[in-house]
XYZ file of C-alpha atoms in Angstrom:
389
model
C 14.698 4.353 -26.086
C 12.690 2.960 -22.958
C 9.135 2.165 -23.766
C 5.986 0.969 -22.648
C 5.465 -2.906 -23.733
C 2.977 -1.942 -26.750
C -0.138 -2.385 -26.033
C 0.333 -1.921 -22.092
C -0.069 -4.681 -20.345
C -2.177 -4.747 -17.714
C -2.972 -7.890 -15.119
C -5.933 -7.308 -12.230
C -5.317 -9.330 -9.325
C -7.781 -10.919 -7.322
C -8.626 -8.611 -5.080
C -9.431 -11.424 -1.685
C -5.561 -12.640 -2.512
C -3.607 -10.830 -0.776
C -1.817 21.715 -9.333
C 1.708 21.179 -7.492
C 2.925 18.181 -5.964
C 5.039 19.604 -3.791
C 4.390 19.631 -0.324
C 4.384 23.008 1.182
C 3.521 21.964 4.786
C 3.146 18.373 6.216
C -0.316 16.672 5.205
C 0.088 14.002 7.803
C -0.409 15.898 11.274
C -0.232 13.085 13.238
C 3.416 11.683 12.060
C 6.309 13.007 14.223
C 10.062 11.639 13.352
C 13.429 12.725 14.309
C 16.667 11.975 12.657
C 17.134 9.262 14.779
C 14.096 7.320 14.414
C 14.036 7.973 11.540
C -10.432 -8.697 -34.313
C -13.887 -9.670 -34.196
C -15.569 -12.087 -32.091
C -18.989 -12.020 -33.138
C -20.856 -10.941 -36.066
C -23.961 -11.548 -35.452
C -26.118 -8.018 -35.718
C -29.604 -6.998 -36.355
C -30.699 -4.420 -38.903
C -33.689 -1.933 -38.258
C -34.958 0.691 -41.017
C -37.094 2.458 -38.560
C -35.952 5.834 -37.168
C -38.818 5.024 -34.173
C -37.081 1.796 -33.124
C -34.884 3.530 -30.876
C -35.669 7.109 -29.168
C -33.368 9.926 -29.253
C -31.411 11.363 -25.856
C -28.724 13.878 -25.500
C -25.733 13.574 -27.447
C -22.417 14.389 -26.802
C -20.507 15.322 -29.878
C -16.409 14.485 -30.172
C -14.316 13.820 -32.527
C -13.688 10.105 -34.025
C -9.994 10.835 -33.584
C -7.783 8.156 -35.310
C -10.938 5.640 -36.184
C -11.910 7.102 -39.641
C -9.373 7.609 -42.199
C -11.860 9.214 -43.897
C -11.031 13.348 -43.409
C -9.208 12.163 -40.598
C -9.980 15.197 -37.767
C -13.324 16.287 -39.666
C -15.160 13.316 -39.210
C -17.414 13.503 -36.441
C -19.788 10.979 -34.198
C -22.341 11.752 -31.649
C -22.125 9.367 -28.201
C -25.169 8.631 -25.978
C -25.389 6.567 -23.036
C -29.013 5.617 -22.086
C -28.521 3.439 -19.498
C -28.834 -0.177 -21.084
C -27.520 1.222 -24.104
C -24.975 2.969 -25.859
C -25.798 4.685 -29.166
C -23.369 6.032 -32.117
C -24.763 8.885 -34.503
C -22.798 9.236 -38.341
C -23.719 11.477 -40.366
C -23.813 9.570 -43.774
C -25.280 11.440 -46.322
C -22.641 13.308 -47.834
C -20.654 9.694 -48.364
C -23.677 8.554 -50.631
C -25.090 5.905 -48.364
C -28.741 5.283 -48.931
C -29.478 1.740 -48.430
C -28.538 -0.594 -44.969
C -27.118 -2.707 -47.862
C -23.973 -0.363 -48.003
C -23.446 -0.603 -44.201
C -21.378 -3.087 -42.693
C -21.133 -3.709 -38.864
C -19.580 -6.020 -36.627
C -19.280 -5.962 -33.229
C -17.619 -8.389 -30.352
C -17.595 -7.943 -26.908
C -15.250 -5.376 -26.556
C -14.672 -4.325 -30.180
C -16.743 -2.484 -33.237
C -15.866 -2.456 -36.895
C -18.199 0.131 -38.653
C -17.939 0.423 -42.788
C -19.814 2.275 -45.548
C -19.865 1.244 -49.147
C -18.991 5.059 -51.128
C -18.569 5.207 -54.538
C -18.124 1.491 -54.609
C -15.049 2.000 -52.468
C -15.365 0.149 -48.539
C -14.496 2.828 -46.182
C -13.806 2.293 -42.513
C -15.711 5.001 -40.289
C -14.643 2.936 -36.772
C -12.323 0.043 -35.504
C -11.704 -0.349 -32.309
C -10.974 -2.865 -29.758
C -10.741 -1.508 -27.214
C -14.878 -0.423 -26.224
C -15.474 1.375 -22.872
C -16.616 -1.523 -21.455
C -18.244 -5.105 -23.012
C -21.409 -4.875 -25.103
C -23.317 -7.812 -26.156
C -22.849 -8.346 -29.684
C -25.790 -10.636 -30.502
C -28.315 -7.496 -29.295
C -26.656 -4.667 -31.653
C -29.045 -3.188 -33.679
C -27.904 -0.737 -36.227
C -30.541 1.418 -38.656
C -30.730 4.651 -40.984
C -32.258 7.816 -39.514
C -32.859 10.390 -41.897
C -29.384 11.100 -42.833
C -27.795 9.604 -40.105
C -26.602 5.811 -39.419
C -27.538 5.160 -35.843
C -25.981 2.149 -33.970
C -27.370 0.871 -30.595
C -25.312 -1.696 -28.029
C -26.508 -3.029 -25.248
C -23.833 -2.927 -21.973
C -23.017 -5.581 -20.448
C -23.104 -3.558 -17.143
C -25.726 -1.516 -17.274
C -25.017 0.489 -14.119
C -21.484 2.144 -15.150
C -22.003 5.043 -17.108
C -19.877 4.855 -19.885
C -18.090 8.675 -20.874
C -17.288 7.467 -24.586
C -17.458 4.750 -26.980
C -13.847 4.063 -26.138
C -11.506 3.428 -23.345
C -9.244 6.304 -23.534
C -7.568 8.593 -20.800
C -10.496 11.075 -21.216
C -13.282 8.550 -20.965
C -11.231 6.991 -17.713
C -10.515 10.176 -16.023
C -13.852 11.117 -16.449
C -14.994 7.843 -15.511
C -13.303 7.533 -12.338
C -15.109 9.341 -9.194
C -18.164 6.900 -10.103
C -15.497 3.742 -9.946
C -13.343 4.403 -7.152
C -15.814 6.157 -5.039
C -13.383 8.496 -3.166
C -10.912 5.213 -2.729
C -7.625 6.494 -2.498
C -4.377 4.842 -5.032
C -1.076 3.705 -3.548
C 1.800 3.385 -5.794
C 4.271 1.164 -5.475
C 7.576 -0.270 -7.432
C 11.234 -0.344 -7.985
C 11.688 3.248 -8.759
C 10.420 6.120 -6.647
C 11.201 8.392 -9.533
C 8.276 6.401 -11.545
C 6.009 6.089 -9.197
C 6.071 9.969 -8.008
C 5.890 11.113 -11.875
C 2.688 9.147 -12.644
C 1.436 9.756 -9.318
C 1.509 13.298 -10.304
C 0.372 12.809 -13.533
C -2.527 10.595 -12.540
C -3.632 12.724 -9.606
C -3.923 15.534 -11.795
C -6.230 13.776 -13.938
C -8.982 12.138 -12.153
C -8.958 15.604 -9.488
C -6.947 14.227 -6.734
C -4.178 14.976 -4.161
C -0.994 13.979 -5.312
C 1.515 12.896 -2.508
C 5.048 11.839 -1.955
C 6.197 9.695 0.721
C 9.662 10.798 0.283
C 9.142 14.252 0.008
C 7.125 13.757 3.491
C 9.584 11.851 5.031
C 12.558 14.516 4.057
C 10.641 17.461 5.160
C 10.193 15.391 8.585
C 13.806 14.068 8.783
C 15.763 16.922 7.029
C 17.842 15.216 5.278
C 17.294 13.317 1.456
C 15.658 9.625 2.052
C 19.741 8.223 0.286
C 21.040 9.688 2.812
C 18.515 8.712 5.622
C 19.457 5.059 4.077
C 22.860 5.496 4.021
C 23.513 6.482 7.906
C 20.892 4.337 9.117
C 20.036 1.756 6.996
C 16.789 0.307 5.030
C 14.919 -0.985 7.557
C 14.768 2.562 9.270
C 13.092 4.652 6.334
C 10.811 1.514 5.728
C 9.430 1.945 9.044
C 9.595 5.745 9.064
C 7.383 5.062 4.921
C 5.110 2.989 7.215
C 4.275 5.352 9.799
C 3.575 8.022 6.887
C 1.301 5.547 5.424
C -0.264 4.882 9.088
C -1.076 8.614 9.512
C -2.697 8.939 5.831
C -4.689 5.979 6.557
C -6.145 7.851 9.555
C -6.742 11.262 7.955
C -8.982 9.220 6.057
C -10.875 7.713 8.909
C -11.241 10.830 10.491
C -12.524 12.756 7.594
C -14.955 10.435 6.755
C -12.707 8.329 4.107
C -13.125 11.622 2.270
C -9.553 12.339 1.817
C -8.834 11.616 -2.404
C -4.926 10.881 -3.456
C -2.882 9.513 -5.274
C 0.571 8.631 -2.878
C 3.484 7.436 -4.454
C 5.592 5.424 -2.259
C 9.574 4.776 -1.964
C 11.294 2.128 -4.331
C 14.087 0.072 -3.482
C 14.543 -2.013 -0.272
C 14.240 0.857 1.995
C 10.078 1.407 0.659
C 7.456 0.138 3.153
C 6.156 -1.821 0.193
C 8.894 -3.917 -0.363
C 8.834 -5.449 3.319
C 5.882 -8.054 3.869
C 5.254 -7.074 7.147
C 4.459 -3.624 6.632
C 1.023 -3.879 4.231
C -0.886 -2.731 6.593
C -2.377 0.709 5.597
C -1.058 0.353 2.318
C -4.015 -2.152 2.462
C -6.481 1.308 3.125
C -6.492 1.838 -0.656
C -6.002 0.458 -4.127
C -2.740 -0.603 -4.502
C -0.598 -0.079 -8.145
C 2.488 -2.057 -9.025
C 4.423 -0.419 -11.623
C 6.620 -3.611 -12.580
C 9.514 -3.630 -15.019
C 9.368 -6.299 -17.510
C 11.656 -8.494 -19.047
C 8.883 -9.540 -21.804
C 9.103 -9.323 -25.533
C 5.345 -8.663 -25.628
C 1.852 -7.978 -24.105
C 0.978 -12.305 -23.699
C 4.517 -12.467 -22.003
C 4.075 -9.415 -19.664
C 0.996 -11.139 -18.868
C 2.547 -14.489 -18.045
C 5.292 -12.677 -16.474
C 2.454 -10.927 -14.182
C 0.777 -14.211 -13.298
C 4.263 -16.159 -12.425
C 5.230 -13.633 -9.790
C 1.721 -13.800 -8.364
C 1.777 -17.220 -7.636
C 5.870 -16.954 -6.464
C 4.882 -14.459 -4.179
C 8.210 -13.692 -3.762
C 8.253 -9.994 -3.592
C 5.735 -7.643 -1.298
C 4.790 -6.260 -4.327
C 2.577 -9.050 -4.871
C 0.057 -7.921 -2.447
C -0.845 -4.906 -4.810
C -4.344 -5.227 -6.241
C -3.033 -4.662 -9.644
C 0.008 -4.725 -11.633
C 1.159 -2.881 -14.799
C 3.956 -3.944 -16.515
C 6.197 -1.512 -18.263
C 9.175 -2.214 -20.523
C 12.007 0.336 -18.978
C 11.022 4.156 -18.813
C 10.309 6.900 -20.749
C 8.638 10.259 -19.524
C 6.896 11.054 -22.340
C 4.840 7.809 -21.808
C 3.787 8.819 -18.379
C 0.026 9.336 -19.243
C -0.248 6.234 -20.746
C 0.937 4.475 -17.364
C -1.572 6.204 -16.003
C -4.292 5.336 -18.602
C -2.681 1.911 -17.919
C -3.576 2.001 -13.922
C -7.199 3.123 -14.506
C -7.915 0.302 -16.937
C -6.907 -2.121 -14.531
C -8.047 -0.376 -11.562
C -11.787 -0.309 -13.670
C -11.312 -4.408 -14.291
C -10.814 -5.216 -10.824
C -13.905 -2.766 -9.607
C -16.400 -4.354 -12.063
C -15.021 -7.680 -11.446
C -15.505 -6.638 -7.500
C -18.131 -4.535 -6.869
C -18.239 -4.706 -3.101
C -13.970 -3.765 -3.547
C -15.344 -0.093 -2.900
C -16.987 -0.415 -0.226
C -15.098 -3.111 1.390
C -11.727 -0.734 1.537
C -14.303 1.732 3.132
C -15.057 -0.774 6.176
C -11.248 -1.224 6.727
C -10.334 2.422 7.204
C -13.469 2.600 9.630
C -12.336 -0.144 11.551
C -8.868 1.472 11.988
C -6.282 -0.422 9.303
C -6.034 -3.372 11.753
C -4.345 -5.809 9.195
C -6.978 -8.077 9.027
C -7.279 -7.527 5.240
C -8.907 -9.403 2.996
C -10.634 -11.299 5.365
C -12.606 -8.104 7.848
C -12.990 -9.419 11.455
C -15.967 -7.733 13.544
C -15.098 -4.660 15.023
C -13.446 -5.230 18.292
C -11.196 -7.843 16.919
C -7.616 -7.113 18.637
C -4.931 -7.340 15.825
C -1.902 -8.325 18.491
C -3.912 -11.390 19.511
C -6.077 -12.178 16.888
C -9.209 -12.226 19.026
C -11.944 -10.493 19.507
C -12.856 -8.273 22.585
C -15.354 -10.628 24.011
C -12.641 -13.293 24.215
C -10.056 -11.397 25.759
């Protein structure tokens, strides 16, 4: 059976290098066709017996899901974000824990190992690897509060909110209005088939549009896109894909960038994205490559990611980020998804000018002058501005 490459891989790019989803009526006004024109890293931890080292704030409570083996879907953990910190809450007493001598913690950047000595037996109540976002290990402090075993990490970046202890597709959904601030996604790959389903499915989640090029461009030309290609050729529907992606771009502008989707694009030869020349609103958003992989694992996929980068040998390779897959399987269609927003949430922290940056592009009209913004005025056909025309 197709899978996903286990864990996902995921590669950001740098970014300065290069509900229904059917569509009822057409959502781009100003397009017109015809049918001819158509582990651990650190373990270094502090230990505090004082319930007045830390205050308390308002918990969320969930459910530790698969990180306690212990009465696996009883066991419970309260989450707190404070700003510079994150805080867990256990609730220990019933496991016999009395002393910070039966508590073991260790925590790396990006990963927590939490166990309790019960009964003389070492039980796990968290492992993960896979935090939120980064922490900085050497400032955990960790302490018993009544009957609760509190544990406080410091964020590395204090200004994202984090919705969880853990990266998951809750904590990203949830997560991403404050990271893509109203930033549209574009995807793109081989398959339109793939790219539509977890457009769909990620559209859904994080409260945006979902759109399909090729259901646009059909309801324009009347006729299926194979067909379209068929009669007329690639480069026909790649120009017709481009012109969709041309009007989207300037809903956007003229709604104040306010516009939220999610648009999967055509696959194959005959997709805008394919051709280099035709980037140029794709450019309005952030751009997904869903990228088959010929990889045995996650460090291959990765290498695999980073060799076609510097080939450049597809348009593809203009796409912000890149998630590798490992053939196809529907059922696996959230975790795509889950996949795009981890690397979408990368690049933005790694970025954090990416934002507003894609912003200023749409306001100065999509000219193609991406990464690099010229002042406004600047005349795309001649590559000057309007005071040296």
């Amino acid at each position: 059976m197709a899978s996903l490459i286990s864990p996902l891989a995921i590669f950001p790019l740098n970014p300065n290098s290069a509900h229904n989803s059917s569509i009822t009526e057409n959502p781009l006004p100003n397009l017109r066709l015809s049918s001819k024109t158509h582990k651990l890293l650190s373990r270094h931890f502090l230990r505090s017996q004082g319930g007045s080292v830390l205050r308390r704030r308002a918990s969320v409570s969930c459910r530790s899901l698969s990180l306690s083996p212990l009465e696996s879907g009883t066991r419970k953990y309260e989450f707190s974000d404070g700003g510079t910190e994150v805080e867990l809450r256990f609730h220990v007493a019933s496991l016999g824990v009395e002393s910070p001598s039966d508590i073991f913690v260790d925590a790396g950047d990006s990963s927590l190992l939490i166990r309790v000595k019960s009964s003389g037996t070492l039980r796990t109540l968290m492992q993960t690897d896979c935090l939120f976002e980064r922490i900085k290990p050497a400032e955990t402090i960790w302490y018993i509060d009544e009957d609760q075993l509190v544990i406080n990490l410091k964020k590395h970046e204090e200004e994202l909110n984090w919705p969880d202890i853990m990266e998951s597709w809750e904590s990203l959904r949830i997560a991403a209005p404050q990271l893509l601030k109203g930033t549209s996604i574009y995807i793109v790959g081989e398959s339109t088939e793939i790219n539509e389903e977890v457009a769909k499915v990620l559209a859904i989640g994080i409260g945006y549009t979902p759109l399909s090029t090729r259901e646009v461009l059909e309801k324009c030309a009347g006729q299926p896109v194979d067909s379209w290609v068929s009669t007329e050729g690639a480069g026909p529907v790649a120009e017709a894909e481009a012109l969709a992606l041309q009007s989207l771009s300037s809903n956007h502008k003229s709604c104040g960038s306010h516009v939220r989707a999610v648009v999967a694009t055509l696959g194959g030869h005959h997709g805008a994205a394919t051709w280099h020349d035709k980037w140029r609103h794709l450019y309005a958003g952030f751009t997904v490559w869903l990228s088959k992989s010929e990889a045995a694992d996650e460090a291959g996929a990765r290498e695999e990611a980073r060799r076609n980068m510097e080939e450049g040998s597809l348009a593809y390779t203009k796409a912000d980020v890149v998630v590798k897959l490992e053939g196809w399987d529907e059922n696996h269609t959230q975790k795509v998804a889950q996949g795009c927003l981890s690397a979408l949430k990368r690049l933005v922290l790694s970025e954090k000018k990416l934002t507003g940056k894609k912003s200023l592009y749409v306001r100065l009209g999509c000219r193609g002058d991406w990464p690099n913004i010229e002042p406004p005025g600047w005349d795309p056909s001649t590559g000057l501005g309007s005071s040296s025309s």
